[in-house]
Coordinates of C-alpha atoms in Angstrom, one line a residue:
R1 CA 0.1 0.0 -0.1
P2 CA 1.5 3.5 -1.2
S3 CA 2.6 5.8 1.9
Q4 CA 5.0 9.1 2.1
S5 CA 7.5 6.9 4.1
R6 CA 7.5 4.0 1.6
T7 CA 7.8 6.0 -1.1
S8 CA 10.6 7.8 0.4
F9 CA 12.5 4.8 1.0
D10 CA 12.5 3.5 -2.5
V11 CA 13.1 7.2 -3.9
V12 CA 16.4 7.4 -1.6
G13 CA 17.4 3.7 -2.7
A14 CA 17.2 4.6 -6.4
W15 CA 19.1 7.7 -5.8
E16 CA 21.8 5.9 -4.0
Y17 CA 22.0 3.2 -6.9
L18 CA 22.2 5.7 -9.5
T19 CA 24.6 8.0 -7.7
K20 CA 26.9 5.4 -5.9
V21 CA 26.4 2.1 -7.9
K22 CA 26.5 3.1 -11.4
K23 CA 28.4 6.3 -10.6
I24 CA 26.2 8.9 -12.5
D25 CA 26.7 12.6 -12.1
P26 CA 23.7 13.8 -9.6
K27 CA 23.8 16.9 -11.9
T28 CA 22.5 15.1 -14.7
I29 CA 19.6 13.3 -13.0
I30 CA 16.1 14.4 -13.6
L31 CA 13.8 13.2 -11.1
Y32 CA 10.0 12.7 -12.1
G33 CA 7.2 11.7 -9.9
H34 CA 3.7 11.6 -10.7
S35 CA 1.8 13.0 -7.7
L36 CA 3.2 12.1 -4.1
G37 CA 6.6 10.7 -5.6
G38 CA 7.3 14.4 -7.1
A39 CA 6.6 16.0 -3.8
I40 CA 8.7 13.5 -2.1
A41 CA 11.9 13.8 -4.6
G42 CA 11.7 17.7 -4.5
Q43 CA 11.6 17.4 -0.6
L44 CA 14.6 14.9 -0.3
F45 CA 17.0 16.3 -2.4
N46 CA 16.0 20.1 -2.6
I47 CA 15.0 20.1 -6.3
P48 CA 12.6 22.4 -7.8
F49 CA 9.2 20.9 -8.3
Y50 CA 7.0 21.8 -11.1
S51 CA 3.5 20.6 -11.6
T52 CA 2.3 20.5 -15.2
H53 CA -1.2 20.4 -16.7
A54 CA -3.0 20.9 -19.9
R55 CA -3.2 24.8 -18.9
G56 CA 0.2 25.7 -17.4
M57 CA 2.5 24.6 -14.7
T58 CA 3.1 25.8 -11.5
H59 CA 6.5 26.1 -9.3
Y60 CA 6.2 24.9 -5.7
P61 CA 9.6 25.8 -4.1
Q62 CA 8.7 23.7 -1.3
P63 CA 6.7 20.8 -2.8
H64 CA 6.2 19.2 0.6
Q65 CA 4.4 22.7 1.7
Y66 CA 2.3 22.4 -1.0
Y67 CA -0.8 23.9 0.6
Q68 CA 0.6 26.4 1.7
E69 CA 1.6 28.0 -1.7
I70 CA -2.0 27.0 -2.5
E71 CA -3.2 29.1 0.6
K72 CA -0.8 31.9 -0.2
L73 CA -2.4 32.4 -3.6
Y74 CA -6.0 32.4 -2.6
M75 CA -5.5 34.4 0.6
S76 CA -3.8 37.4 -1.7
Y77 CA -6.5 37.6 -4.2
H78 CA -8.1 41.0 -2.6
E79 CA -4.7 42.6 -2.1
M80 CA -4.0 41.7 -5.7
F81 CA -7.3 43.0 -6.8
K82 CA -6.6 46.3 -5.1
T83 CA -3.4 46.8 -7.1
L84 CA -5.6 47.1 -10.5
T85 CA -6.8 50.2 -12.0
E86 CA -10.1 51.3 -11.1
H87 CA -11.3 50.7 -14.9
T88 CA -9.6 47.3 -14.6
Q89 CA -11.8 46.4 -11.2
N90 CA -15.0 47.9 -12.6
E91 CA -14.6 46.1 -15.8
G92 CA -13.7 42.5 -13.9
I93 CA -16.6 43.0 -11.5
N94 CA -19.1 43.4 -14.7
W95 CA -17.4 40.4 -16.2
A96 CA -17.7 38.2 -13.4
K97 CA -21.5 39.5 -13.0
G98 CA -22.3 38.6 -16.7
R99 CA -20.9 35.2 -16.4
L100 CA -22.4 34.1 -13.0
Q101 CA -25.4 35.3 -14.4
K102 CA -25.1 32.9 -17.5
R103 CA -24.4 29.9 -14.9
L104 CA -27.1 30.5 -12.7
S105 CA -29.2 31.0 -15.4
G106 CA -28.8 27.4 -16.3
E107 CA -26.1 27.3 -19.1
I108 CA -23.7 24.4 -19.2
G109 CA -20.0 25.0 -18.9
V110 CA -19.4 28.4 -17.7
D111 CA -16.0 28.5 -17.0
M112 CA -16.2 25.1 -16.0
G113 CA -15.3 23.1 -19.0
H114 CA -16.0 19.8 -17.0
V115 CA -19.3 20.1 -16.3
T116 CA -22.3 18.5 -18.7
K117 CA -25.1 19.3 -16.8
S118 CA -26.6 22.3 -15.0
A119 CA -27.7 22.4 -11.3
F120 CA -29.1 25.5 -11.9
T121 CA -32.1 24.8 -14.3
S122 CA -35.0 26.9 -14.4
K123 CA -36.9 23.8 -14.1
I124 CA -39.0 23.2 -11.1
S125 CA -40.5 20.0 -10.0
S126 CA -43.7 20.1 -9.1
K127 CA -43.2 17.9 -6.1
P128 CA -41.5 19.9 -3.4
V129 CA -38.4 18.3 -2.5
V130 CA -37.6 19.9 1.0
T131 CA -40.2 18.9 3.5
K132 CA -41.9 22.2 5.2
S133 CA -41.0 22.5 8.7
S134 CA -39.5 24.7 11.3
R135 CA -36.4 23.1 11.5
I136 CA -33.0 24.3 10.3
K137 CA -32.3 22.7 6.8
I138 CA -29.1 21.3 5.7
L139 CA -27.9 20.4 1.8
V140 CA -24.5 18.0 1.4
T141 CA -23.2 18.7 -2.0
T142 CA -20.9 15.9 -2.4
H143 CA -18.0 15.4 -4.6
E144 CA -16.5 13.0 -7.2
F145 CA -14.9 10.1 -5.4
Y146 CA -12.4 10.0 -8.0
D147 CA -11.6 13.4 -7.3
S148 CA -8.2 14.6 -5.1
P149 CA -9.7 15.3 -1.4
N150 CA -6.5 17.4 -0.7
C151 CA -5.9 19.3 -4.0
Y152 CA -6.0 22.8 -1.8
G153 CA -4.5 21.0 1.0
N154 CA -5.7 21.3 4.9
L155 CA -8.9 19.0 4.2
L156 CA -10.2 18.3 8.1
F157 CA -10.8 14.7 6.8
T158 CA -8.9 12.1 5.4
D159 CA -11.0 12.0 2.0
F160 CA -14.6 12.7 0.9
Y161 CA -15.9 9.3 2.3
E162 CA -14.8 10.1 6.1
W163 CA -16.2 13.3 5.6
L164 CA -19.7 12.1 5.0
M165 CA -19.3 9.9 7.7
F166 CA -18.5 12.4 10.1
L167 CA -21.6 14.7 9.0
G168 CA -23.7 10.9 9.5
K169 CA -22.4 11.5 12.8
I170 CA -23.4 15.0 13.3
S171 CA -26.9 14.6 12.2
K172 CA -27.8 12.0 14.9
K173 CA -26.8 15.1 17.2
T174 CA -28.9 17.5 15.7
N175 CA -32.6 18.3 15.4
Y176 CA -32.2 19.8 11.7
D177 CA -33.7 18.3 8.2
W178 CA -30.5 16.9 6.5
Y179 CA -30.6 16.6 2.6
I180 CA -27.9 15.3 0.3
K181 CA -27.2 15.8 -3.3
H182 CA -24.6 14.6 -5.9
H183 CA -23.8 16.2 -9.1
A184 CA -26.2 16.0 -11.8
D185 CA -23.4 14.2 -14.1
S186 CA -22.1 12.4 -11.5
W187 CA -20.2 8.9 -12.3
P188 CA -22.0 5.6 -11.5
I189 CA -19.6 4.7 -8.8
S190 CA -20.4 8.1 -7.0
K191 CA -23.8 7.4 -7.1
R192 CA -23.8 3.8 -5.8
V193 CA -21.4 4.9 -2.8
I194 CA -23.5 7.9 -2.0
K195 CA -27.1 5.7 -2.2
K196 CA -25.2 3.0 0.3
I197 CA -24.0 6.1 2.7
V198 CA -28.0 7.4 2.5
D199 CA -29.2 3.9 3.4
E200 CA -26.7 3.9 6.3
N201 CA -27.8 7.2 7.5
P202 CA -31.3 7.4 7.8
N203 CA -31.3 11.2 8.4
F204 CA -29.9 11.7 5.0
N205 CA -32.4 12.3 2.5
L206 CA -31.3 11.8 -1.0
V207 CA -32.4 14.9 -3.4
P208 CA -33.0 13.8 -6.9
A209 CA -29.6 14.8 -8.9
G210 CA -31.6 16.9 -11.5
T211 CA -33.3 19.0 -8.6
S212 CA -32.4 23.0 -9.4
F213 CA -30.5 24.6 -6.6
H214 CA -33.3 27.5 -7.2
Q215 CA -35.7 25.2 -6.3
L216 CA -33.6 23.9 -3.2
A217 CA -33.2 27.8 -2.3
N218 CA -37.1 28.7 -2.7
E219 CA -38.1 25.5 -0.5
G220 CA -36.0 26.8 2.2
I221 CA -32.2 25.0 2.1
D222 CA -30.5 27.1 5.2
H223 CA -27.2 26.0 4.9
V224 CA -24.8 24.3 2.2
L225 CA -21.8 21.9 3.1
T226 CA -19.2 21.3 0.8
C227 CA -15.4 20.5 1.3
Y228 CA -14.3 23.1 -1.3
G229 CA -16.9 23.3 -4.2
S230 CA -17.8 26.0 -6.5
V231 CA -21.5 25.9 -4.3
G232 CA -18.9 28.3 -2.3
H233 CA -19.5 31.4 -4.6
E234 CA -22.9 30.2 -6.3
C235 CA -25.3 29.5 -3.4
P236 CA -24.8 32.6 -1.6
L237 CA -26.0 34.6 -4.5
L238 CA -29.3 32.3 -4.1
G239 CA -29.3 33.1 0.0
M240 CA -27.9 30.1 1.4
N241 CA -25.1 29.7 3.6
V242 CA -22.1 27.9 2.8
I243 CA -19.6 26.1 5.1
N244 CA -16.8 24.7 3.8
A245 CA -14.1 21.6 5.2
G246 CA -11.0 22.8 3.9
N247 CA -8.9 25.0 2.0
N248 CA -10.6 26.2 -0.6
P249 CA -10.7 28.9 -3.7
H250 CA -13.0 31.2 -1.7
M251 CA -10.8 31.2 1.8
G252 CA -9.4 34.7 1.6
Y253 CA -13.1 36.3 1.5
D254 CA -15.8 36.4 4.1
F255 CA -18.8 35.1 2.2
N256 CA -18.3 31.4 3.2
W257 CA -17.3 29.9 6.7
N258 CA -13.9 28.0 6.9
P259 CA -13.3 26.4 10.0
K260 CA -9.6 25.4 10.5
T261 CA -10.3 22.1 12.7
V262 CA -12.4 19.6 13.1
D263 CA -13.7 20.7 16.5
E264 CA -14.3 23.8 15.0
Y265 CA -16.4 22.5 12.3
E266 CA -18.6 20.5 14.7
N267 CA -19.1 23.5 16.8
L268 CA -20.3 25.2 13.9
L269 CA -22.9 22.4 12.7
L270 CA -23.9 22.0 16.3
N271 CA -24.9 25.7 16.4
L272 CA -26.2 26.8 13.0
G273 CA -28.7 29.0 14.5
E274 CA -26.4 31.0 15.7
L275 CA -24.5 31.7 12.4
K276 CA -25.0 35.2 11.0
K277 CA -23.0 36.7 8.0
E278 CA -23.8 39.7 5.7
I279 CA -22.7 38.8 2.3
N280 CA -21.4 41.4 0.1
F281 CA -22.0 40.2 -3.2
D282 CA -19.2 42.3 -4.6
D283 CA -16.7 40.2 -2.9
I284 CA -18.3 37.4 -4.8
Y285 CA -17.9 39.3 -7.9
E286 CA -14.5 39.9 -7.4
F287 CA -13.3 36.8 -6.0
Y288 CA -15.0 35.3 -9.4
Y289 CA -12.9 37.4 -11.6
M290 CA -9.7 37.0 -9.6
N291 CA -10.2 33.1 -9.8
Y292 CA -11.4 32.5 -13.3
K293 CA -9.7 35.6 -15.3
E294 CA -7.1 37.8 -13.8
T295 CA -5.1 34.3 -12.3
G296 CA -6.8 31.9 -15.0
E297 CA -5.0 29.5 -16.8
I298 CA -3.6 29.5 -20.3
D299 CA -6.0 28.2 -23.1
D300 CA -3.3 27.4 -25.6
W301 CA -0.4 26.0 -23.2
I302 CA -0.6 22.5 -24.7
Y303 CA -3.7 22.2 -27.0
P304 CA -4.7 24.6 -29.7
S305 CA -7.5 25.5 -27.3
Y306 CA -8.0 23.6 -23.9
K307 CA -11.8 25.0 -24.3
K308 CA -12.3 23.6 -27.5
M309 CA -10.9 20.3 -26.8
L310 CA -13.3 19.9 -23.7
T311 CA -16.5 20.7 -26.6
E312 CA -14.9 18.0 -28.5
L313 CA -14.2 15.1 -26.6
S314 CA -16.4 13.5 -23.9
L315 CA -15.5 13.1 -20.1
R316 CA -14.6 9.5 -21.0
E317 CA -12.6 10.4 -23.9
R318 CA -10.6 12.9 -21.7
F319 CA -9.5 10.1 -19.2
G320 CA -8.8 7.3 -21.7
S321 CA -6.0 6.9 -24.3
T322 CA -8.3 8.9 -26.9
M323 CA -6.4 12.0 -25.3
F324 CA -3.4 11.1 -26.9
G325 CA -4.2 10.7 -30.3
Y326 CA -6.0 14.2 -30.0
F327 CA -2.9 15.7 -28.7
L328 CA -0.7 14.3 -31.4
N329 CA -3.0 15.0 -34.2
S330 CA -3.1 18.6 -33.4
L331 CA 0.5 19.0 -32.7
T332 CA 2.5 20.9 -35.3
T333 CA 6.6 21.7 -35.3
E334 CA 5.7 25.2 -34.4
K335 CA 3.3 24.3 -31.7
H336 CA 6.2 21.7 -30.4
Q337 CA 8.7 24.5 -30.3
L338 CA 6.1 26.9 -28.6
I339 CA 5.7 24.6 -25.8
I340 CA 9.3 24.0 -25.2
S341 CA 10.0 27.7 -25.1
R342 CA 7.4 28.7 -22.8
M343 CA 8.2 26.0 -20.0
T344 CA 11.9 26.7 -20.7
D345 CA 11.3 30.5 -20.2
F346 CA 9.1 30.1 -17.0
I347 CA 11.8 27.6 -15.5
E348 CA 14.8 30.1 -16.4
S349 CA 12.6 32.7 -14.9
G350 CA 12.9 31.1 -11.3
E351 CA 9.6 32.5 -10.5
S352 CA 7.1 30.5 -8.2
G353 CA 3.3 30.1 -8.9
S354 CA 2.2 29.9 -12.3
P355 CA 3.1 31.7 -15.7
G356 CA 0.9 34.9 -16.0

């Protein structure tokens, strides 16, 4: 079973073999690791660590403290915004308002290319989903179990499953109405796991996946729970409070709750009736602009257009070998040279963070 200690042991063993047995000059060795392996290699040998992906690359000077780099970025959004000209700020706020209006009106894929179904359709079921009562109403918005639980660092739980198990225990200590909803385009494995969790936790009521957040807001959902999801900037615009369970892109602003420990998280959940927060929508628009445009990623970093690729390949094709053929068919000599040039320039700049 993979672990940091075992992987570290393997990395050290490989390094010792190459440098002492094979007598290879350490300066000529490139350490390549996938996910956990890359971070460990960087930590053990103090080697610069670069995370590459389809829309750019990121330099983490201390990859074993990756979450601190992420936290630094998100916590700096507001200060970065203040350095922009007043004209750019106004344009950014208006741009964000327009994009969010499209997303909340049900348009699919607005700055979220992986989404194939909208959670904000205007279609309202004639049958109520939320039971009328005077009790506090909570909506748990689940994550896909194949996603990384620690992509932003400092998740309060080991993974999404443990988070849901914890909420199941909390539900037994409260007199709230608990609802749980997965993505409209959730994968079958996630649906099966969530169905099992609901069956084991009778306080959870499974909401039909296609139910619009507009309907849920209209029927009285008070609080939305997520680990780090986009509901953090969507649901407050509909009048619902959002509580996260770890680092998340919204953490530099005050339109969500962001507990730092499990105890703090539990205390919030057990005292929801006391939570009060004045939401400034302009903070949400500012965040949206900074996260999706000002510090956004590069559309043609690898592909001629990442956004176009998302429209041409299905989710399953993007996760399979079809992706490689798509890339090779679009690769030209000029594009090959441009990719190398961009990566080289960024690495030689010595900058941390991402190329902008």
